[in-house]
């Protein structure tokens, strides 16, 4: 799995795509830290609760950065990185007519991270009225790349084409009727 690196910081894998993913990771790191802290306080020989399972996202984040999640300093560094990402990473809002697949979304995130900023996060929304394509919104820009906008921008061309097709339709419909009438006369 590919990932991008912010110089001097940890790496954010492509699997982490949205602000919600970062929030989920922060909660998971905090829960893991709490569990390990409580286990350290227990007296040896007492029953231990089962180690919580880490998500694929946290596992990939730790592996991409070579961090051992059992190490308190590594977890603290990871928690600080996630907090900085929440506070500073640019967020792009994209709306689609249907929910995009995770593979498609990862390709979009990869493009944004390589082109715009290495820690861009994407907030996905659904807007069925756009028909196809998408809308993209940043803090200061809005791009409507939807089929709805294209049809609105080319409305007159569409109307002219429909009028021309309607004008040709009676002549085209009359031609087969004339052929049928001529054949009937020959019989």
XYZ file of N, CA and C in Angstrom, residues 91-96 112 123 125-127 129-150 152-153:
105
model
N -8.577 19.905 4.189
C -9.703 19.007 3.950
C -10.430 19.468 2.695
N -10.662 18.530 1.786
C -11.389 18.790 0.548
C -12.710 18.042 0.644
N -13.802 18.752 0.360
C -15.115 18.104 0.360
C -15.474 17.759 -1.074
N -15.762 16.481 -1.312
C -16.163 16.022 -2.642
C -17.527 15.375 -2.543
N -18.424 15.758 -3.452
C -19.748 15.146 -3.509
C -19.877 14.360 -4.801
N -20.453 13.178 -4.681
C -20.677 12.297 -5.812
C -22.156 11.947 -5.879
N -4.381 13.837 -4.884
C -4.367 15.065 -4.080
C -3.092 15.160 -3.250
N -13.385 14.613 2.540
C -14.691 14.397 3.164
C -15.660 14.139 2.016
N -19.307 13.353 0.292
C -20.737 13.551 0.448
C -21.477 12.957 -0.735
N -22.761 12.726 -0.549
C -23.591 12.208 -1.629
C -24.582 13.283 -2.048
N -24.695 13.470 -3.345
C -25.614 14.456 -3.906
C -26.171 13.862 -5.207
N -28.469 14.516 -7.138
C -28.940 15.432 -8.184
C -27.864 15.812 -9.196
N -26.604 15.494 -8.923
C -25.562 15.857 -9.895
C -25.482 14.867 -11.045
N -26.190 13.750 -10.958
C -26.311 12.737 -12.012
C -25.018 11.950 -12.212
N -23.944 12.597 -12.561
C -22.643 11.937 -12.757
C -21.565 12.979 -12.519
N -20.332 12.537 -12.327
C -19.245 13.473 -12.045
C -19.170 13.760 -10.561
N -18.692 14.956 -10.224
C -18.563 15.307 -8.814
C -18.467 16.821 -8.655
N -18.574 17.250 -7.408
C -18.270 18.631 -7.053
C -17.124 18.582 -6.057
N -16.244 19.578 -6.130
C -15.076 19.636 -5.253
C -15.080 21.004 -4.581
N -14.956 20.997 -3.258
C -14.965 22.248 -2.517
C -13.813 22.269 -1.529
N -13.022 23.358 -1.591
C -11.966 23.598 -0.616
C -12.408 24.780 0.223
N -11.521 25.286 1.060
C -11.893 26.427 1.896
C -12.183 27.681 1.079
N -11.591 27.794 -0.114
C -11.799 29.017 -0.888
C -12.135 28.789 -2.362
N -12.397 27.561 -2.772
C -12.711 27.267 -4.173
C -13.863 26.273 -4.246
N -14.631 26.378 -5.346
C -15.708 25.422 -5.605
C -15.660 25.067 -7.082
N -15.598 23.768 -7.366
C -15.569 23.285 -8.747
C -16.734 22.332 -8.940
N -17.558 22.608 -9.931
C -18.681 21.736 -10.252
C -18.346 20.987 -11.529
N -17.981 19.739 -11.392
C -17.583 18.900 -12.516
C -18.660 17.857 -12.805
N -19.914 18.238 -12.597
C -21.012 17.298 -12.720
C -21.673 17.349 -14.094
N -22.370 16.284 -14.405
C -23.155 16.220 -15.636
C -24.273 17.253 -15.594
N -24.861 17.453 -14.433
C -25.923 18.454 -14.278
C -25.421 19.830 -14.712
N -24.247 20.237 -14.243
C -23.687 21.544 -14.587
C -23.375 21.608 -16.089
N -22.844 20.532 -16.634
C -22.522 20.499 -18.064
C -23.787 20.693 -18.905
N -26.562 22.102 -17.918
C -27.049 23.469 -17.709
C -26.252 24.460 -18.553
N -24.947 24.273 -18.622
C -24.098 25.171 -19.409
C -24.348 25.038 -20.904
